[in-house]
mmCIF file of C-alpha atoms in Angstrom:
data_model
loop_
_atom_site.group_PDB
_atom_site.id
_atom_site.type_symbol
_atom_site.label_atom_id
_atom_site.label_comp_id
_atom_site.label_asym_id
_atom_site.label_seq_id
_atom_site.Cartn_x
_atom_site.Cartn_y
_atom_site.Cartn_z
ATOM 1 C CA UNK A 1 -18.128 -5.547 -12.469
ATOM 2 C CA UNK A 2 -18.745 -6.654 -8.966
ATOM 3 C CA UNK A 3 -14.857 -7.861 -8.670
ATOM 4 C CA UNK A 4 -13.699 -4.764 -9.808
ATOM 5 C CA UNK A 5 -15.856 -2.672 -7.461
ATOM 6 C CA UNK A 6 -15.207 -4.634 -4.484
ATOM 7 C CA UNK A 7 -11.448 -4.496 -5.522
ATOM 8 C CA UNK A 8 -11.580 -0.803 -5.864
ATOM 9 C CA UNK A 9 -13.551 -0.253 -2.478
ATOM 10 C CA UNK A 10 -10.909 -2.613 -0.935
ATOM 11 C CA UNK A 11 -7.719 -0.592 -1.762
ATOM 12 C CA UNK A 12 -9.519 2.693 -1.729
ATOM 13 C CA UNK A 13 -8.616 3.280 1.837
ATOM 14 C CA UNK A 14 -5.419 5.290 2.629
ATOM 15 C CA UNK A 15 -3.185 2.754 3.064
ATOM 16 C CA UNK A 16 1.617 2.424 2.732
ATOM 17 C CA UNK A 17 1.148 1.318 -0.353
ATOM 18 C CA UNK A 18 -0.793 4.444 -1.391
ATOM 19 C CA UNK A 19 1.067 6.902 0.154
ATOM 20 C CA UNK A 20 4.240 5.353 -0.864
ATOM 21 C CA UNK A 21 2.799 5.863 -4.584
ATOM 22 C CA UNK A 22 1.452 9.051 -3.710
ATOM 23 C CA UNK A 23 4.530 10.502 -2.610
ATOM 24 C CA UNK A 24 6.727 8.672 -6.038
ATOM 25 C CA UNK A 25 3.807 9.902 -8.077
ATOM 26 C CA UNK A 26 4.399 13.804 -6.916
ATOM 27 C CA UNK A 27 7.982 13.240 -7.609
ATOM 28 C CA UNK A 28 7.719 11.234 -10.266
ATOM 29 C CA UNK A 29 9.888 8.795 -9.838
ATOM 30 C CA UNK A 30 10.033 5.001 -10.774
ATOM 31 C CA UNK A 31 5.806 5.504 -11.264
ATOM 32 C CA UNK A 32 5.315 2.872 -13.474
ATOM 33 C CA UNK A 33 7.730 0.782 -11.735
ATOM 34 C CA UNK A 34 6.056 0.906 -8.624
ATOM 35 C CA UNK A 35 2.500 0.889 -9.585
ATOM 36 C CA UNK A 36 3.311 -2.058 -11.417
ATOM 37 C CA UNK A 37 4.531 -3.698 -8.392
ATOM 38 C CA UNK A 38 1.632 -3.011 -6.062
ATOM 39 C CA UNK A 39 -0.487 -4.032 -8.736
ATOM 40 C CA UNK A 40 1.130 -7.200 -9.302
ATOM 41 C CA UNK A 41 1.390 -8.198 -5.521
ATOM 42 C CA UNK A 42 -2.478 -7.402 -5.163
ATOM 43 C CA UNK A 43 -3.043 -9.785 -8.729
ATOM 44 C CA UNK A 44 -1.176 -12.609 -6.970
ATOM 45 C CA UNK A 45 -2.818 -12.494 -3.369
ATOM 46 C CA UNK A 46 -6.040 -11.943 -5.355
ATOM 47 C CA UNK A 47 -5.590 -15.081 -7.629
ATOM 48 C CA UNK A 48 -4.678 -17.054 -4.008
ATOM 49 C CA UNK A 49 -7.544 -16.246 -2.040
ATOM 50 C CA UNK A 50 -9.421 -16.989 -5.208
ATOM 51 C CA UNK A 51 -7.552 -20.234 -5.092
ATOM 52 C CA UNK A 52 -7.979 -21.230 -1.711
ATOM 53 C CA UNK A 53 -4.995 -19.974 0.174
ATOM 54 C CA UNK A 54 -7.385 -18.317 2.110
ATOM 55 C CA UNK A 55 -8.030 -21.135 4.076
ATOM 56 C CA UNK A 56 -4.269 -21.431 5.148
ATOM 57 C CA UNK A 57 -4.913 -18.313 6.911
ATOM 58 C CA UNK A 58 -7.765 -19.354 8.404
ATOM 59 C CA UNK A 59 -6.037 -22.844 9.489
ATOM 60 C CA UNK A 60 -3.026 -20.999 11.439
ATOM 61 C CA UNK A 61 -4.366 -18.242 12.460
ATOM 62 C CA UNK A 62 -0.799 -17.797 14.241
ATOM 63 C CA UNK A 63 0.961 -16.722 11.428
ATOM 64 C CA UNK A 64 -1.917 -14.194 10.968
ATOM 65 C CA UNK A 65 -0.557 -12.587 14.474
ATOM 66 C CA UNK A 66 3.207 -13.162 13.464
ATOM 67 C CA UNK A 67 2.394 -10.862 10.174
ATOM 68 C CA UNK A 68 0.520 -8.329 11.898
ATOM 69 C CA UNK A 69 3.340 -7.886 14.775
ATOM 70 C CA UNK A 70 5.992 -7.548 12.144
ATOM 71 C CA UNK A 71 3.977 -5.527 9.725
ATOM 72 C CA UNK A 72 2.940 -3.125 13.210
ATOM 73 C CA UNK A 73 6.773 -2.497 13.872
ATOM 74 C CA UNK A 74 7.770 -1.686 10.231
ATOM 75 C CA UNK A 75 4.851 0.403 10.251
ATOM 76 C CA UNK A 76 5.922 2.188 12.837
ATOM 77 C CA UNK A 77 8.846 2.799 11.853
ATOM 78 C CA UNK A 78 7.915 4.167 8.904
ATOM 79 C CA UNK A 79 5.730 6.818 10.723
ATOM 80 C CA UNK A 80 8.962 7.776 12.136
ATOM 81 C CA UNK A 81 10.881 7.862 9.265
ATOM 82 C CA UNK A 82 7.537 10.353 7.549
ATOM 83 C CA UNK A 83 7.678 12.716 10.725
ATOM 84 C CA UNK A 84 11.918 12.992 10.913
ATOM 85 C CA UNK A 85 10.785 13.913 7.915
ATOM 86 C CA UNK A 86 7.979 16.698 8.528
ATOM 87 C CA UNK A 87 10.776 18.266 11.543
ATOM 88 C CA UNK A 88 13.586 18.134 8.612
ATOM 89 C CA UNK A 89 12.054 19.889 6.509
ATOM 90 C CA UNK A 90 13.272 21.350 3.079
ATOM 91 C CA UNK A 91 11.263 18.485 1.097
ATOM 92 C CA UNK A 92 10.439 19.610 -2.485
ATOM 93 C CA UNK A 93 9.596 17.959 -6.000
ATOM 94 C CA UNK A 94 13.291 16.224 -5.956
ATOM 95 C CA UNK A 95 14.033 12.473 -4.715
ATOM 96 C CA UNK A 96 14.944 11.691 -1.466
ATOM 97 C CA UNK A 97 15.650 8.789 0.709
ATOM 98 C CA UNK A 98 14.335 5.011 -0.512
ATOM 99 C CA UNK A 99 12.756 6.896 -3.780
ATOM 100 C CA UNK A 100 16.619 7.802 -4.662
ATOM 101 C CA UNK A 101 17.707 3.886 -6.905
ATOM 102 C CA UNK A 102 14.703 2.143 -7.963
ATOM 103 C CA UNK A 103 16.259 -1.075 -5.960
ATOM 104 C CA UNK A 104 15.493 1.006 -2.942
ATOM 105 C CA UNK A 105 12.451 2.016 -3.950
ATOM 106 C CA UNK A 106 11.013 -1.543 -5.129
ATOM 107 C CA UNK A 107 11.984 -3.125 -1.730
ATOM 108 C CA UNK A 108 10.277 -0.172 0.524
ATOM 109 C CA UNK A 109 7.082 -0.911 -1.859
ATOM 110 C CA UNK A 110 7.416 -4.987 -1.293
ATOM 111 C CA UNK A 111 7.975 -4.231 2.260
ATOM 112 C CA UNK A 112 4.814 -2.089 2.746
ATOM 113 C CA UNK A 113 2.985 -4.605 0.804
ATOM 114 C CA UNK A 114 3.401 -7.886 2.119
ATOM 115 C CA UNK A 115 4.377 -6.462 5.746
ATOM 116 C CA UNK A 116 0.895 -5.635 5.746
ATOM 117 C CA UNK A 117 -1.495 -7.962 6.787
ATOM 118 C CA UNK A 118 -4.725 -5.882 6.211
ATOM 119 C CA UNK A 119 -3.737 -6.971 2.631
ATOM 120 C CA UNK A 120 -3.576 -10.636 3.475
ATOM 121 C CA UNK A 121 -6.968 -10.128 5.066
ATOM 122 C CA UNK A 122 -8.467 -8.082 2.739
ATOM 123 C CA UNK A 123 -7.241 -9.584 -0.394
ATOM 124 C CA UNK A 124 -6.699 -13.057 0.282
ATOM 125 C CA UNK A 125 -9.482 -14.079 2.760
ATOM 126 C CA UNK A 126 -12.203 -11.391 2.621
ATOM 127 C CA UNK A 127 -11.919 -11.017 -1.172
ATOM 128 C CA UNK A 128 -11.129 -14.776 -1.963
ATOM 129 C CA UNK A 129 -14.395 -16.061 -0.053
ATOM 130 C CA UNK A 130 -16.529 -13.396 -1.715
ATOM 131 C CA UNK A 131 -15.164 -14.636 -5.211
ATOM 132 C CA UNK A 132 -15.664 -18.280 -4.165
ATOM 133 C CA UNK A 133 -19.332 -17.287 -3.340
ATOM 134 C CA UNK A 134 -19.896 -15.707 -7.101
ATOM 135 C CA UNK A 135 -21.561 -17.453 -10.483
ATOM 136 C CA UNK A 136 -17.779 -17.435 -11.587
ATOM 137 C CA UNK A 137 -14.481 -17.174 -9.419
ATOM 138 C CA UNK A 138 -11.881 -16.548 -12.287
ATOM 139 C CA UNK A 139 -13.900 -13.866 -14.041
ATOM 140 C CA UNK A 140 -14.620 -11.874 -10.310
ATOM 141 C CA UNK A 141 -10.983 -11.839 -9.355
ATOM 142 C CA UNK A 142 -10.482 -10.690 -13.407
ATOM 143 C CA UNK A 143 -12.327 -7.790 -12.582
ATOM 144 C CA UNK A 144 -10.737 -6.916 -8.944
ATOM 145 C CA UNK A 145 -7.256 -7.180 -10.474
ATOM 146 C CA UNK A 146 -8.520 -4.759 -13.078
ATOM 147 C CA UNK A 147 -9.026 -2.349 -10.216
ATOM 148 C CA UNK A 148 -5.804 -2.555 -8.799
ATOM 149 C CA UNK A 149 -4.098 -1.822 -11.864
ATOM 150 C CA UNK A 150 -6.655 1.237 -12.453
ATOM 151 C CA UNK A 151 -6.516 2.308 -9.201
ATOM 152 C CA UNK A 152 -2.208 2.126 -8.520
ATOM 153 C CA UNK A 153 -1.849 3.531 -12.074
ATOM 154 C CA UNK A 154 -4.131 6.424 -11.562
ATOM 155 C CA UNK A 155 -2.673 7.265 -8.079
ATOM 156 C CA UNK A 156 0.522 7.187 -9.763
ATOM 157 C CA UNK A 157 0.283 9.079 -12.501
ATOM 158 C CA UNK A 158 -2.335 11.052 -11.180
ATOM 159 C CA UNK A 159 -0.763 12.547 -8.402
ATOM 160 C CA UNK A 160 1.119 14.844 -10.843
ATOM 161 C CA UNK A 161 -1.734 17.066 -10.840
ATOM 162 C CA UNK A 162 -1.339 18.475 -6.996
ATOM 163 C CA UNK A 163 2.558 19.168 -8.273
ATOM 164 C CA UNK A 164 1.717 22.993 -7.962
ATOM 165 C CA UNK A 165 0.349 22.684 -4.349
ATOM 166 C CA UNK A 166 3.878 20.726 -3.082
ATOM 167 C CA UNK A 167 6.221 22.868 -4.715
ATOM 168 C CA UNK A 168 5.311 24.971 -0.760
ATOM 169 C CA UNK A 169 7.161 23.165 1.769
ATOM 170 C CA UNK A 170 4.634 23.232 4.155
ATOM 171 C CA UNK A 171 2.730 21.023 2.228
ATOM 172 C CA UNK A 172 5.092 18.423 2.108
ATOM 173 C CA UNK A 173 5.269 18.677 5.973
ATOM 174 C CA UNK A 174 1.857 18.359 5.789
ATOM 175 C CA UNK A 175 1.677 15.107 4.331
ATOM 176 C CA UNK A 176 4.359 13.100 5.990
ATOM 177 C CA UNK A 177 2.533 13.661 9.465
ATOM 178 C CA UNK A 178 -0.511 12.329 7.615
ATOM 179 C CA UNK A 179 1.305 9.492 6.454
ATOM 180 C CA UNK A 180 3.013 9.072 10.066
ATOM 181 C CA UNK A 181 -0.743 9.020 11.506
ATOM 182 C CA UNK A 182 -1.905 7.152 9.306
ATOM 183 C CA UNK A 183 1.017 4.124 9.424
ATOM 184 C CA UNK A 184 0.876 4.488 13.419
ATOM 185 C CA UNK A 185 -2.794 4.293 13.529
ATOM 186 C CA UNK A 186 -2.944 1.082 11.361
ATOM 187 C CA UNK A 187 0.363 -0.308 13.292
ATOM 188 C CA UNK A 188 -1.702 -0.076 16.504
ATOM 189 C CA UNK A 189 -4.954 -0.946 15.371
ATOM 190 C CA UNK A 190 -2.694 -4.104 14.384
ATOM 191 C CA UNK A 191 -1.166 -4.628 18.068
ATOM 192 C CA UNK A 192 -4.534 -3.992 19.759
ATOM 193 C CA UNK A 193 -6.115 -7.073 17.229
ATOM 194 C CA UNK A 194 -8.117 -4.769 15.309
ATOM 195 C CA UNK A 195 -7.330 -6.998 11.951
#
């Protein structure tokens, strides 16, 4: 139980992968597909920091800054790519752009997964030294893997329910200048060492 709620409070925070899965969710496109690959990722990193691939971090703290420069310019653009988005208009419930192929949309989701380092920190480090601190590793990354999968597959399939509020335009608007703030805002918080 503690694994799973320190998962959940973890990946609670409006993040690119949950947006990304926000936005397939609405449309409902390759959901299960792409809540089963955010899930996955965050049962892998999980299972390393649990394993001690923490420490690598830790050791070259370098590659730490590499990920967090890369991950801050696809970030970025990605907040660029939401708000040429919002000016466009004309979104509705239909597929557009990376969520068109499900090739597309897998790499955009691996992208804003392991481009990120918040989930390298978060996951891997933060999460791995808490379960290396517990009566029993294995069984506390058990549980914050089950949270990921709860948590992705919920988004996913939950995000169905605010269908009536984004068949309005505006709304769709809306969110993709949340998601740009909210990608630029994490890009530069990564730039200015905030990780």
């Amino acid at each position: 139980m503690s694994g799973f709620l320190l998962g959940l409070s973890l990946i609670l925070a409006i993040g690119p992968q949950n947006a990304f899965i926000f936005k397939a969710g609405l449309i409902k496109r390759f959901v299960p597909l792409l809540c089963l690959v955010c899930a996955a990722s965050d049962a892998i990193l999980i299972l390393f920091g649990v394993f001690g691939v923490g420490v690598f971090f830790e050791t070259f703290p370098n590659l730490t800054g590499f990920i967090a420069y890369a991950g801050s310019a696809f970030l970025f653009f990605y907040g660029f790519y939401a708000i040429k988005s919002a000016i466009k208009g004309g979104k509705s419930l239909e597929a557009d752009g990376v969520l068109k192929s499900p090739y597309k949309a897998v790499i955009s989701c691996l992208m804003l997964t392991w481009l990120n380092p918040h989930v390298y920190l978060d996951t891997v480090v933060l999460l791995g030294a808490i379960a290396n601190q517990s009566k029993d590793p294995l069984l506390f990354s058990v549980g914050a893997v089950v949270a990921s999968f709860v948590f992705f597959f919920s988004l996913g399939f939950g995000a169905r329910l605010l269908r009536p509020l984004f068949r309005n335009e505006k709304s769709w608007r809306v969110l993709d200048v949340f998601i740009a703030l909210v990608m630029w805002s994490i890009a530069l918080s990564l730039i200015l060492g905030n990780y």
